[in-house]
Amino acid sequence: MSLEKLLEKIRDDAEKKSAEIILAAEKKAQEILSLAKAKKEAAKKKIIEQESARIKQESKGKEALLQIEGRKKLLARKQEILETVYQK
């Protein structure tokens, strides 16, 4: 085998091997990217669920306060009526 053919074969083998390495690196990078995206989505979903639960809890608290305020007003009105009735 001549020196030129040997060099050409070495170059071809090197190009082939480098292409394989690049392909493997790209595949690994895609796997890492996919995993990162999945983790990001999971974290995003968790945050949304937590915020939703917090908002729901706040809403229930505000609803309870409104009910208490309504009952207080109703009781105050009943008290006024009773005082009016018993004063006469």
Tab-separated table of N, CA and C in Angstrom:
chain	number	residue	atom	x	y	z
A	1	MET	N	0.855	-1.169	0.000
A	1	MET	CA	0.000	0.000	0.000
A	1	MET	C	0.903	1.235	0.000
A	2	SER	N	0.584	2.139	-0.889
A	2	SER	CA	1.416	3.333	-0.986
A	2	SER	C	1.120	4.275	0.183
A	3	LEU	N	2.036	5.170	0.397
A	3	LEU	CA	1.917	6.131	1.488
A	3	LEU	C	0.689	7.006	1.306
A	4	GLU	N	0.419	7.421	0.074
A	4	GLU	CA	-0.751	8.262	-0.197
A	4	GLU	C	-2.041	7.538	0.142
A	5	LYS	N	-2.134	6.281	-0.258
A	5	LYS	CA	-3.339	5.499	0.035
A	5	LYS	C	-3.484	5.285	1.541
A	6	LEU	N	-2.373	5.075	2.206
A	6	LEU	CA	-2.399	4.889	3.653
A	6	LEU	C	-2.876	6.165	4.348
A	7	LEU	N	-2.340	7.298	3.905
A	7	LEU	CA	-2.772	8.583	4.468
A	7	LEU	C	-4.251	8.838	4.181
A	8	GLU	N	-4.669	8.501	2.975
A	8	GLU	CA	-6.077	8.686	2.607
A	8	GLU	C	-6.975	7.799	3.472
A	9	LYS	N	-6.555	6.570	3.700
A	9	LYS	CA	-7.334	5.659	4.538
A	9	LYS	C	-7.403	6.186	5.973
A	10	ILE	N	-6.272	6.670	6.477
A	10	ILE	CA	-6.252	7.235	7.838
A	10	ILE	C	-7.186	8.435	7.917
A	11	ARG	N	-7.143	9.301	6.901
A	11	ARG	CA	-8.007	10.480	6.856
A	11	ARG	C	-9.477	10.062	6.799
A	12	ASP	N	-9.787	9.093	5.951
A	12	ASP	CA	-11.169	8.608	5.838
A	12	ASP	C	-11.653	8.007	7.160
A	13	ASP	N	-10.791	7.206	7.773
A	13	ASP	CA	-11.147	6.606	9.067
A	13	ASP	C	-11.362	7.683	10.131
A	14	ALA	N	-10.493	8.701	10.109
A	14	ALA	CA	-10.605	9.794	11.079
A	14	ALA	C	-11.901	10.573	10.862
A	15	GLU	N	-12.231	10.840	9.599
A	15	GLU	CA	-13.472	11.550	9.293
A	15	GLU	C	-14.684	10.729	9.726
A	16	LYS	N	-14.624	9.425	9.447
A	16	LYS	CA	-15.724	8.543	9.828
A	16	LYS	C	-15.874	8.515	11.350
A	17	LYS	N	-14.755	8.371	12.044
A	17	LYS	CA	-14.781	8.308	13.507
A	17	LYS	C	-15.257	9.635	14.090
A	18	SER	N	-14.786	10.749	13.529
A	18	SER	CA	-15.206	12.057	14.039
A	18	SER	C	-16.699	12.271	13.798
A	19	ALA	N	-17.198	11.792	12.660
A	19	ALA	CA	-18.636	11.897	12.387
A	19	ALA	C	-19.426	11.077	13.406
A	20	GLU	N	-18.910	9.890	13.752
A	20	GLU	CA	-19.572	9.054	14.759
A	20	GLU	C	-19.565	9.737	16.126
A	21	ILE	N	-18.432	10.348	16.464
A	21	ILE	CA	-18.315	11.044	17.751
A	21	ILE	C	-19.275	12.227	17.804
A	22	ILE	N	-19.324	12.983	16.712
A	22	ILE	CA	-20.233	14.132	16.648
A	22	ILE	C	-21.681	13.673	16.755
A	23	LEU	N	-22.028	12.612	16.059
A	23	LEU	CA	-23.386	12.071	16.107
A	23	LEU	C	-23.739	11.620	17.526
A	24	ALA	N	-22.812	10.935	18.181
A	24	ALA	CA	-23.044	10.485	19.559
A	24	ALA	C	-23.196	11.678	20.501
A	25	ALA	N	-22.375	12.709	20.299
A	25	ALA	CA	-22.456	13.909	21.135
A	25	ALA	C	-23.782	14.631	20.921
A	26	GLU	N	-24.225	14.723	19.663
A	26	GLU	CA	-25.512	15.355	19.371
A	26	GLU	C	-26.660	14.576	20.002
A	27	LYS	N	-26.574	13.247	19.932
A	27	LYS	CA	-27.607	12.404	20.537
A	27	LYS	C	-27.647	12.623	22.047
A	28	LYS	N	-26.477	12.640	22.676
A	28	LYS	CA	-26.400	12.859	24.124
A	28	LYS	C	-26.932	14.241	24.476
A	29	ALA	N	-26.591	15.240	23.675
A	29	ALA	CA	-27.072	16.601	23.914
A	29	ALA	C	-28.595	16.657	23.816
A	30	GLN	N	-29.165	15.959	22.840
A	30	GLN	CA	-30.620	15.918	22.699
A	30	GLN	C	-31.268	15.238	23.901
A	31	GLU	N	-30.640	14.171	24.394
A	31	GLU	CA	-31.165	13.483	25.575
A	31	GLU	C	-31.151	14.412	26.787
A	32	ILE	N	-30.048	15.127	26.952
A	32	ILE	CA	-29.929	16.069	28.070
A	32	ILE	C	-30.961	17.180	27.931
A	33	LEU	N	-31.124	17.695	26.724
A	33	LEU	CA	-32.104	18.746	26.473
A	33	LEU	C	-33.520	18.258	26.747
A	34	SER	N	-33.829	17.056	26.309
A	34	SER	CA	-35.154	16.488	26.561
A	34	SER	C	-35.403	16.316	28.051
A	35	LEU	N	-34.406	15.838	28.763
A	35	LEU	CA	-34.525	15.663	30.208
A	35	LEU	C	-34.716	17.010	30.896
A	36	ALA	N	-33.959	18.004	30.471
A	36	ALA	CA	-34.082	19.342	31.053
A	36	ALA	C	-35.470	19.917	30.799
A	37	LYS	N	-35.989	19.720	29.592
A	37	LYS	CA	-37.333	20.207	29.273
A	37	LYS	C	-38.379	19.510	30.133
A	38	ALA	N	-38.218	18.207	30.315
A	38	ALA	CA	-39.163	17.453	31.142
A	38	ALA	C	-39.120	17.943	32.588
A	39	LYS	N	-37.915	18.177	33.098
A	39	LYS	CA	-37.779	18.683	34.467
A	39	LYS	C	-38.381	20.075	34.594
A	40	LYS	N	-38.173	20.896	33.576
A	40	LYS	CA	-38.719	22.253	33.592
A	40	LYS	C	-40.243	22.196	33.602
A	41	GLU	N	-40.818	21.351	32.773
A	41	GLU	CA	-42.275	21.214	32.723
A	41	GLU	C	-42.829	20.688	34.042
A	42	ALA	N	-42.121	19.729	34.643
A	42	ALA	CA	-42.561	19.182	35.932
A	42	ALA	C	-42.517	20.265	37.008
A	43	ALA	N	-41.453	21.055	37.004
A	43	ALA	CA	-41.332	22.138	37.981
A	43	ALA	C	-42.415	23.187	37.753
A	44	LYS	N	-42.665	23.498	36.494
A	44	LYS	CA	-43.700	24.473	36.144
A	44	LYS	C	-45.070	23.976	36.596
A	45	LYS	N	-45.338	22.699	36.349
A	45	LYS	CA	-46.613	22.108	36.746
A	45	LYS	C	-46.768	22.148	38.264
A	46	LYS	N	-45.684	21.843	38.976
A	46	LYS	CA	-45.724	21.856	40.443
A	46	LYS	C	-46.014	23.262	40.957
A	47	ILE	N	-45.359	24.255	40.379
A	47	ILE	CA	-45.579	25.644	40.791
A	47	ILE	C	-47.016	26.054	40.521
A	48	ILE	N	-47.538	25.684	39.362
A	48	ILE	CA	-48.923	26.019	39.019
A	48	ILE	C	-49.883	25.362	40.000
A	49	GLU	N	-49.632	24.096	40.329
A	49	GLU	CA	-50.489	23.393	41.288
A	49	GLU	C	-50.427	24.047	42.664
A	50	GLN	N	-49.228	24.430	43.091
A	50	GLN	CA	-49.074	25.078	44.394
A	50	GLN	C	-49.793	26.424	44.422
A	51	GLU	N	-49.621	27.205	43.375
A	51	GLU	CA	-50.275	28.511	43.315
A	51	GLU	C	-51.792	28.359	43.243
A	52	SER	N	-52.230	27.370	42.493
A	52	SER	CA	-53.664	27.111	42.395
A	52	SER	C	-54.232	26.752	43.762
A	53	ALA	N	-53.533	25.900	44.488
A	53	ALA	CA	-53.978	25.511	45.832
A	53	ALA	C	-53.975	26.711	46.768
A	54	ARG	N	-52.945	27.554	46.666
A	54	ARG	CA	-52.868	28.750	47.514
A	54	ARG	C	-54.013	29.709	47.217
A	55	ILE	N	-54.285	29.916	45.938
A	55	ILE	CA	-55.374	30.811	45.541
A	55	ILE	C	-56.713	30.249	45.992
A	56	LYS	N	-56.881	28.940	45.846
A	56	LYS	CA	-58.119	28.298	46.278
A	56	LYS	C	-58.302	28.468	47.787
A	57	GLN	N	-57.223	28.288	48.537
A	57	GLN	CA	-57.284	28.444	49.993
A	57	GLN	C	-57.615	29.885	50.357
A	58	GLU	N	-56.982	30.833	49.692
A	58	GLU	CA	-57.278	32.247	49.936
A	58	GLU	C	-58.737	32.547	49.623
A	59	SER	N	-59.216	31.990	48.527
A	59	SER	CA	-60.603	32.202	48.125
A	59	SER	C	-61.557	31.667	49.184
A	60	LYS	N	-61.257	30.469	49.701
A	60	LYS	CA	-62.096	29.895	50.756
A	60	LYS	C	-62.066	30.773	52.000
A	61	GLY	N	-60.891	31.287	52.329
A	61	GLY	CA	-60.759	32.169	53.489
A	61	GLY	C	-61.566	33.442	53.314
A	62	LYS	N	-61.479	34.034	52.136
A	62	LYS	CA	-62.245	35.259	51.867
A	62	LYS	C	-63.738	34.976	51.883
A	63	GLU	N	-64.125	33.829	51.337
A	63	GLU	CA	-65.536	33.444	51.343
A	63	GLU	C	-66.027	33.274	52.780
A	64	ALA	N	-65.220	32.646	53.616
A	64	ALA	CA	-65.591	32.460	55.025
A	64	ALA	C	-65.727	33.807	55.724
A	65	LEU	N	-64.799	34.729	55.448
A	65	LEU	CA	-64.887	36.064	56.044
A	65	LEU	C	-66.150	36.791	55.599
A	66	LEU	N	-66.473	36.673	54.319
A	66	LEU	CA	-67.693	37.311	53.816
A	66	LEU	C	-68.932	36.717	54.476
A	67	GLN	N	-68.930	35.406	54.680
A	67	GLN	CA	-70.063	34.770	55.349
A	67	GLN	C	-70.175	35.254	56.789
A	68	ILE	N	-69.045	35.372	57.461
A	68	ILE	CA	-69.059	35.867	58.840
A	68	ILE	C	-69.571	37.299	58.884
A	69	GLU	N	-69.090	38.128	57.970
A	69	GLU	CA	-69.553	39.519	57.912
A	69	GLU	C	-71.056	39.580	57.653
A	70	GLY	N	-71.517	38.727	56.744
A	70	GLY	CA	-72.954	38.682	56.447
A	70	GLY	C	-73.758	38.270	57.670
A	71	ARG	N	-73.276	37.281	58.391
A	71	ARG	CA	-73.967	36.831	59.607
A	71	ARG	C	-73.966	37.922	60.669
A	72	LYS	N	-72.836	38.626	60.793
A	72	LYS	CA	-72.760	39.719	61.765
A	72	LYS	C	-73.792	40.797	61.441
A	73	LYS	N	-73.912	41.143	60.167
A	73	LYS	CA	-74.885	42.161	59.761
A	73	LYS	C	-76.306	41.679	60.014
A	74	LEU	N	-76.540	40.402	59.692
A	74	LEU	CA	-77.867	39.832	59.918
A	74	LEU	C	-78.198	39.817	61.409
A	75	LEU	N	-77.257	39.418	62.237
A	75	LEU	CA	-77.479	39.407	63.683
A	75	LEU	C	-77.677	40.821	64.223
A	76	ALA	N	-76.923	41.770	63.699
A	76	ALA	CA	-77.084	43.164	64.123
A	76	ALA	C	-78.475	43.666	63.758
A	77	ARG	N	-78.936	43.303	62.583
A	77	ARG	CA	-80.284	43.727	62.148
A	77	ARG	C	-81.347	43.070	63.024
A	78	LYS	N	-81.169	41.781	63.332
A	78	LYS	CA	-82.120	41.093	64.210
A	78	LYS	C	-82.119	41.735	65.594
A	79	GLN	N	-80.924	42.090	66.066
A	79	GLN	CA	-80.815	42.753	67.370
A	79	GLN	C	-81.574	44.073	67.358
A	80	GLU	N	-81.434	44.837	66.286
A	80	GLU	CA	-82.157	46.109	66.169
A	80	GLU	C	-83.660	45.875	66.215
A	81	ILE	N	-84.111	44.870	65.486
A	81	ILE	CA	-85.548	44.564	65.444
A	81	ILE	C	-86.025	44.158	66.835
A	82	LEU	N	-85.266	43.297	67.513
A	82	LEU	CA	-85.651	42.863	68.860
A	82	LEU	C	-85.682	44.039	69.832
A	83	GLU	N	-84.696	44.908	69.737
A	83	GLU	CA	-84.679	46.081	70.614
A	83	GLU	C	-85.871	46.980	70.339
A	84	THR	N	-86.205	47.141	69.074
A	84	THR	CA	-87.358	47.964	68.712
A	84	THR	C	-88.638	47.340	69.250
A	85	VAL	N	-88.784	46.045	69.096
A	85	VAL	CA	-89.996	45.350	69.543
A	85	VAL	C	-90.117	45.424	71.063
A	86	TYR	N	-89.053	45.198	71.785
A	86	TYR	CA	-89.119	45.169	73.247
A	86	TYR	C	-89.179	46.562	73.861
A	87	GLN	N	-88.806	47.584	73.113
A	87	GLN	CA	-88.890	48.948	73.629
A	87	GLN	C	-90.320	49.456	73.601
A	88	LYS	N	-91.134	48.915	72.766
A	88	LYS	CA	-92.509	49.399	72.620
A	88	LYS	C	-93.402	48.808	73.610
